[in-house]
Short mmCIF file of C-alpha atoms in Angstrom, two decimals:
data_model
loop_
_atom_site.label_atom_id
_atom_site.label_comp_id
_atom_site.label_asym_id
_atom_site.label_seq_id
_atom_site.Cartn_x
_atom_site.Cartn_y
_atom_site.Cartn_z
CA MET L 2 116.75 93.95 156.78
CA ARG L 3 113.13 92.84 156.40
CA LYS L 4 110.83 95.16 154.56
CA LEU L 5 107.94 96.87 156.25
CA LEU L 6 107.21 96.31 154.29
CA LEU L 7 101.13 109.46 128.33
CA LEU L 8 100.66 111.66 129.06
CA THR L 9 103.74 112.35 126.87
CA ALA L 10 105.69 115.22 128.39
CA LEU L 11 103.36 118.07 127.52
CA ILE L 12 104.31 119.70 124.23
CA PRO L 13 103.82 123.46 124.37
CA LEU L 14 100.98 124.42 122.07
CA LEU L 15 100.48 127.85 120.62
CA LEU L 16 96.79 127.72 121.41
CA PRO L 17 95.12 129.61 124.25
CA GLY L 18 93.87 127.35 127.02
CA ALA L 19 95.80 124.26 125.87
CA ALA L 20 97.34 123.69 129.31
CA THR L 21 93.97 124.04 130.99
CA ALA L 22 92.45 121.48 128.63
CA ALA L 23 95.23 119.00 129.38
CA GLU L 24 94.74 119.47 133.11
CA ASP L 25 90.99 118.94 132.74
CA CYS L 26 91.67 115.53 131.15
CA ALA L 27 93.85 114.34 134.02
CA PRO L 28 92.48 111.55 136.22
CA VAL L 29 91.03 112.41 139.63
CA TRP L 30 90.76 110.23 142.73
CA ARG L 31 87.48 110.57 144.63
CA ASP L 32 87.90 109.34 148.20
CA THR L 33 85.24 107.07 149.69
CA PRO L 34 84.82 106.74 153.47
CA SER L 35 86.18 103.35 154.53
CA GLY L 36 85.44 103.75 158.25
CA VAL L 37 88.86 102.39 159.30
CA ASP L 38 92.31 103.81 160.02
CA ALA L 39 94.26 100.70 158.95
CA GLN L 40 96.95 100.81 156.27
CA LEU L 41 95.35 99.10 153.28
CA ARG L 42 98.06 97.54 151.11
CA GLY L 43 95.90 94.74 149.67
CA LEU L 44 93.34 95.64 146.98
CA ASP L 45 91.38 93.82 144.29
CA VAL L 46 88.69 95.25 142.01
CA VAL L 47 86.12 92.74 140.77
CA SER L 48 83.82 95.20 138.98
CA GLY L 49 82.65 98.78 139.14
CA ARG L 50 80.57 97.93 142.20
CA VAL L 51 82.51 95.13 143.94
CA VAL L 52 85.90 95.87 145.52
CA TRP L 53 87.87 94.17 148.32
CA ALA L 54 90.71 95.68 150.39
CA SER L 55 92.92 94.38 153.20
CA GLY L 56 95.63 95.60 155.52
CA SER L 57 96.88 96.09 159.05
CA LYS L 58 95.04 95.17 162.26
CA GLY L 59 93.48 92.14 160.59
CA THR L 60 91.40 94.44 158.40
CA VAL L 61 89.41 93.17 155.42
CA LEU L 62 86.88 95.44 153.70
CA ARG L 63 84.29 94.79 151.00
CA THR L 64 81.93 97.05 149.06
CA THR L 65 79.16 95.91 146.74
CA ASP L 66 77.74 99.39 146.03
CA ALA L 67 80.74 101.12 144.42
CA GLY L 68 82.12 102.44 147.69
CA LYS L 69 79.02 104.05 149.13
CA THR L 70 79.40 101.68 152.07
CA TRP L 71 82.23 99.39 153.19
CA GLN L 72 81.71 96.31 155.33
CA LYS L 73 84.44 95.21 157.73
CA VAL L 74 84.59 91.44 157.14
CA GLY L 75 87.99 90.23 158.40
CA PRO L 76 88.45 86.89 160.16
CA PRO L 77 87.82 87.14 163.93
CA GLY L 78 90.85 86.97 166.19
CA THR L 79 93.32 88.19 163.54
CA GLU L 80 93.79 91.76 164.76
CA ALA L 81 97.54 91.21 165.13
CA LEU L 82 97.96 90.12 161.49
CA GLU L 83 98.95 92.21 158.46
CA PHE L 84 96.84 91.21 155.45
CA ARG L 85 99.12 92.61 152.74
CA ASP L 86 97.39 90.96 149.77
CA ILE L 87 93.89 89.97 148.70
CA GLU L 88 92.61 88.19 145.59
CA ALA L 89 88.85 88.30 144.99
CA PHE L 90 86.87 86.22 142.50
CA ASP L 91 83.45 87.85 142.99
CA ALA L 92 81.34 89.46 145.71
CA ASP L 93 81.43 86.28 147.83
CA ARG L 94 84.75 84.52 147.24
CA ALA L 95 88.16 85.91 148.17
CA VAL L 96 91.59 84.82 149.42
CA ILE L 97 93.72 86.91 151.81
CA LEU L 98 97.40 86.57 152.72
CA SER L 99 99.03 87.77 155.92
CA ILE L 100 102.77 88.34 156.12
CA GLY L 101 105.31 87.62 158.82
CA GLU L 102 107.88 85.21 160.15
CA GLY L 103 106.85 81.58 160.49
CA GLY L 104 103.21 81.07 161.43
CA ASN L 105 102.25 84.70 160.88
CA SER L 106 102.33 83.99 157.14
CA ARG L 107 98.84 82.63 156.51
CA ILE L 108 96.21 82.29 153.80
CA TYR L 109 92.46 82.43 154.49
CA ARG L 110 89.54 81.89 152.11
CA THR L 111 85.89 82.96 152.27
CA GLU L 112 82.97 81.81 150.14
CA ASP L 113 80.22 83.92 151.71
CA GLY L 114 81.41 87.51 151.47
CA GLY L 115 83.54 87.36 154.61
CA LYS L 116 80.90 86.04 157.02
CA ASN L 117 83.10 82.98 157.52
CA TRP L 118 86.76 82.34 156.78
CA ARG L 119 88.75 79.13 156.65
CA LEU L 120 92.49 79.01 157.35
CA SER L 121 93.83 77.13 154.33
CA PHE L 122 97.57 77.60 154.92
CA GLN L 123 99.77 78.49 157.89
CA ASN L 124 103.49 78.60 157.24
CA PRO L 125 105.34 75.94 159.26
CA ASP L 126 108.86 77.01 158.25
CA PRO L 127 110.51 79.73 160.38
CA LYS L 128 112.79 80.57 157.44
CA ALA L 129 109.88 81.44 155.11
CA PHE L 130 108.17 84.82 154.86
CA TYR L 131 105.28 85.08 152.39
CA ASP L 132 104.76 88.37 150.56
CA CYS L 133 101.99 88.16 147.98
CA VAL L 134 99.52 85.92 146.16
CA SER L 135 98.14 85.90 142.62
CA PHE L 136 95.69 83.77 140.64
CA PHE L 137 95.65 82.74 136.99
CA ASP L 138 91.91 82.00 137.19
CA ASN L 139 89.34 80.99 139.80
CA ARG L 140 91.21 77.79 140.64
CA ARG L 141 94.93 78.09 139.90
CA GLY L 142 97.09 80.41 141.95
CA LEU L 143 100.52 80.98 143.50
CA ALA L 144 101.87 82.54 146.69
CA LEU L 145 105.44 83.82 147.02
CA SER L 146 107.88 83.62 149.93
CA ASP L 147 111.25 85.28 150.28
CA PRO L 148 114.17 82.95 149.59
CA VAL L 149 114.51 79.82 151.71
CA ASP L 150 117.86 78.02 151.46
CA GLY L 151 118.93 80.30 148.64
CA LYS L 152 115.82 80.22 146.41
CA PHE L 153 112.47 81.96 146.31
CA ARG L 154 109.77 79.60 147.55
CA VAL L 155 106.44 79.30 145.74
CA LEU L 156 103.17 77.74 146.91
CA SER L 157 100.57 76.58 144.40
CA THR L 158 96.85 75.82 144.54
CA GLU L 159 94.61 74.07 142.03
CA ASP L 160 91.33 74.45 143.94
CA GLY L 161 90.88 78.18 144.37
CA GLY L 162 93.01 78.48 147.50
CA ARG L 163 91.37 75.75 149.57
CA THR L 164 94.65 73.79 149.71
CA TRP L 165 98.28 74.75 149.02
CA THR L 166 101.44 72.83 148.11
CA VAL L 167 105.09 73.94 148.18
CA ASN L 168 106.48 73.78 144.63
CA PRO L 169 109.78 71.97 144.01
CA GLY L 170 112.70 74.40 143.93
CA ASP L 171 114.65 72.79 141.09
CA GLY L 172 113.12 75.10 138.48
CA MET L 173 113.93 78.28 140.44
CA PRO L 174 117.23 80.15 139.86
CA ASP L 175 119.40 80.97 142.86
CA ALA L 176 118.55 84.14 144.72
CA LEU L 177 121.13 86.88 144.96
CA PRO L 178 122.64 87.58 148.40
CA GLY L 179 120.17 89.76 150.30
CA GLU L 180 117.47 89.46 147.63
CA PHE L 181 113.79 89.40 148.62
CA ALA L 182 110.34 90.59 147.53
CA PHE L 183 108.53 93.64 148.91
CA ALA L 184 105.16 93.09 150.60
CA ALA L 185 104.17 96.70 149.93
CA SER L 186 101.17 96.45 147.61
CA GLY L 187 100.40 92.79 146.89
CA GLN L 188 102.04 93.25 143.49
CA CYS L 189 105.41 91.53 143.79
CA LEU L 190 103.74 88.58 142.00
CA THR L 191 101.56 88.98 138.89
CA THR L 192 99.90 86.57 136.47
CA THR L 193 98.59 86.74 132.90
CA GLY L 194 97.43 83.57 131.14
CA ARG L 195 99.98 80.91 132.10
CA ASP L 196 102.72 83.51 132.59
CA VAL L 197 103.78 84.75 136.02
CA TRP L 198 106.38 87.29 137.13
CA ILE L 199 108.15 87.98 140.46
CA ALA L 200 109.53 91.44 141.37
CA THR L 201 112.62 91.58 143.59
CA GLY L 202 114.97 93.95 145.37
CA GLY L 203 117.39 93.98 148.29
CA GLY L 204 120.30 92.42 146.39
CA ALA L 205 122.97 93.81 144.11
CA LYS L 206 120.46 93.93 141.22
CA ALA L 207 116.71 94.43 141.09
CA ARG L 208 115.35 91.57 139.04
CA VAL L 209 112.14 90.21 137.53
CA LEU L 210 111.74 86.43 137.45
CA HIS L 211 109.43 84.95 134.79
CA SER L 212 107.74 81.59 134.37
CA GLY L 213 105.84 80.64 131.23
CA ASP L 214 104.56 77.31 132.54
CA GLY L 215 102.47 78.34 135.51
CA GLY L 216 105.31 78.63 138.01
CA ARG L 217 107.29 75.40 137.57
CA HIS L 218 110.35 76.81 135.78
CA TRP L 219 111.73 80.33 136.09
CA ARG L 220 114.26 82.61 134.42
CA ALA L 221 115.66 85.77 136.00
CA ALA L 222 116.28 89.07 134.20
CA GLU L 223 118.07 92.12 135.58
CA THR L 224 116.32 95.47 135.45
CA PRO L 225 117.86 98.97 135.42
CA ILE L 226 115.96 99.88 138.60
CA PRO L 227 118.42 100.56 141.46
CA SER L 228 118.47 97.94 144.23
CA GLY L 229 119.48 98.04 147.86
CA GLU L 230 118.44 97.36 151.43
CA ALA L 231 115.16 99.27 150.95
CA ALA L 232 115.14 99.54 147.16
CA GLY L 233 114.24 97.57 144.08
CA VAL L 234 111.19 96.57 142.06
CA PHE L 235 108.07 96.84 144.23
CA SER L 236 105.45 96.13 141.58
CA VAL L 237 105.36 94.48 138.17
CA VAL L 238 102.31 94.32 135.90
CA PHE L 239 101.75 93.02 132.37
CA ARG L 240 99.08 94.21 129.95
CA ASP L 241 99.52 90.96 127.98
CA PRO L 242 102.21 88.24 127.92
CA GLY L 243 104.59 90.62 126.12
CA HIS L 244 104.24 94.13 127.50
CA GLY L 245 105.06 94.89 131.12
CA VAL L 246 106.01 97.70 133.49
CA ALA L 247 108.11 97.42 136.64
CA ILE L 248 108.28 100.22 139.19
CA GLY L 249 109.82 100.94 142.57
CA GLY L 250 112.54 103.03 144.14
CA ASP L 251 113.73 103.31 147.73
CA TYR L 252 110.98 103.56 150.34
CA LYS L 253 113.36 105.28 152.77
CA VAL L 254 113.70 108.25 150.37
CA PRO L 255 110.22 108.21 148.80
CA ALA L 256 110.22 111.75 147.41
CA THR L 257 113.21 111.40 145.10
CA SER L 258 113.83 107.75 144.25
CA GLY L 259 111.29 106.90 141.56
CA ALA L 260 112.40 104.33 138.99
CA THR L 261 110.62 102.52 136.14
CA ALA L 262 111.52 99.80 133.64
CA LEU L 263 109.65 98.53 130.58
CA SER L 264 109.65 95.20 128.76
CA SER L 265 108.19 94.31 125.36
CA ASP L 266 109.40 90.70 125.27
CA GLY L 267 107.66 89.11 128.22
CA GLY L 268 110.24 90.16 130.78
CA ARG L 269 113.34 88.73 129.11
CA THR L 270 114.85 92.22 128.85
CA TRP L 271 114.08 95.54 130.54
CA HIS L 272 114.94 99.12 129.63
CA THR L 273 114.59 102.55 131.20
CA PRO L 274 111.85 104.75 129.69
CA PRO L 275 112.42 108.42 128.82
CA GLN L 276 110.64 109.48 132.01
CA SER L 277 109.65 108.02 135.41
CA PRO L 278 107.49 109.30 138.27
CA ALA L 279 109.38 111.70 140.50
CA GLY L 280 109.11 109.56 143.65
CA TYR L 281 109.06 105.99 144.88
CA ARG L 282 105.97 104.10 143.72
CA SER L 283 104.70 100.80 145.13
CA GLY L 284 101.61 100.02 143.02
CA LEU L 285 100.79 99.72 139.32
CA ALA L 286 97.73 98.91 137.20
CA TRP L 287 96.88 98.86 133.52
CA ARG L 288 93.71 100.60 132.33
CA GLY L 289 93.67 99.83 128.62
CA ASN L 290 96.91 101.24 127.25
CA THR L 291 97.27 103.64 130.19
CA VAL L 292 99.31 102.78 133.28
CA LEU L 293 98.54 104.10 136.76
CA ALA L 294 101.20 104.29 139.48
CA VAL L 295 100.72 105.08 143.17
CA GLY L 296 102.96 105.62 146.18
CA PRO L 297 103.24 107.57 149.43
CA THR L 298 104.05 110.87 147.67
CA GLY L 299 101.49 110.78 144.87
CA SER L 300 99.83 109.14 141.89
CA ASP L 301 100.84 109.29 138.23
CA HIS L 302 99.42 108.17 134.90
CA SER L 303 101.07 107.24 131.64
CA PRO L 304 98.84 107.11 128.54
CA ASP L 305 101.71 105.75 126.41
CA GLY L 306 102.36 102.50 128.27
CA GLY L 307 104.94 103.74 130.75
CA ARG L 308 107.18 105.93 128.56
CA HIS L 309 106.08 109.28 129.97
CA TRP L 310 104.31 110.14 133.22
CA GLN L 311 102.29 112.97 134.71
CA GLN L 312 101.47 113.27 138.42
CA PHE L 313 97.80 113.94 139.15
CA ASP L 314 97.48 113.44 142.91
CA THR L 315 99.83 114.27 145.81
CA GLY L 316 98.17 112.10 148.46
CA SER L 317 99.39 108.74 149.73
CA PHE L 318 98.33 105.38 148.29
CA ASP L 319 100.02 101.97 148.44
CA SER L 320 98.13 99.87 145.90
CA VAL L 321 95.99 100.32 142.79
CA SER L 322 93.75 97.89 140.92
CA CYS L 323 91.58 98.11 137.78
CA ALA L 324 88.92 95.82 136.29
CA HIS L 325 86.35 96.42 133.54
CA GLY L 326 87.41 100.06 133.31
CA ALA L 327 86.98 100.73 137.04
CA CYS L 328 90.10 101.73 139.00
CA TRP L 329 90.58 102.03 142.76
CA ALA L 330 93.51 102.80 145.06
CA SER L 331 94.10 102.18 148.78
CA GLY L 332 96.65 103.15 151.37
CA ALA L 333 97.45 104.63 154.76
CA LYS L 334 94.87 105.67 157.37
CA GLY L 335 92.12 103.75 155.59
CA ARG L 336 92.23 105.87 152.44
CA ILE L 337 90.35 104.35 149.50
CA GLY L 338 89.73 106.25 146.28
CA VAL L 339 87.95 105.56 143.00
CA LEU L 340 89.12 107.05 139.72
CA ASP L 341 86.50 109.49 138.48
CA ARG L 342 87.99 109.96 135.04
#
């Protein structure tokens, strides 16, 4: 079936007001009025003032004043498309990816803040379904499709998303039966340096695939996160080439299916931490040594790199992104929030 897609556990202290102090230090989302009711699964923070978001109904939003105002800047005539991922380089340049069978999978690029867009890729293969896109730098990037003829398909660009080429499949391991990537938050593909990771689900095992040479050769590793028709790894993020967090669950039972895995060796092995968020989570972001997780039943933070988690918001978000200390989240009904602390 296609997809729709530390705080260390508080130690009791014998001091009056200790619990209140801990609660006062918890992060808080402050909602900003986006002016849209689209589901915003694509999100990229450039700085504290510049943020881009994308989603259903051909929606693309941009703010250059830290969320005081949002401009609707999507390509004209794309109201039927789902822009599930966005990668922004600055206030003017961004790349968006729409998902879907065949020609509905597209990539557009703007160089003038969304005033004009150019279609740089439209999928010609009815067997391909593109899920997410990620860039190593301003020029080199990859886009990921679900398996075609038994292997995940990867596009690459060397010119900032102006042109795209299908990578040879000989360096990609075979996909498991039923395996795919989730287009839930734009985070099924993540890059750091020359390293890149793919998050998967749907098959017998939820896996993370890793490439250390920019996406030419890959190795798959099983994770302890449960997998199934609607379950697996939805997001994977790395603080550096060694330390990563994978998160997911089952989106059909979002309140009870949270699952997390950690890696300290670049994704070669994964283990279950002492604690995970209580529900399914689709988005992750590093803020220094702290990890933020978001999903339809709430947001959590982990100041110890993913070992222990505390929920701090019960509202719905799909994606989260941080840059230069600024963190934002986006989700259903046009909700966009900025982390106040």
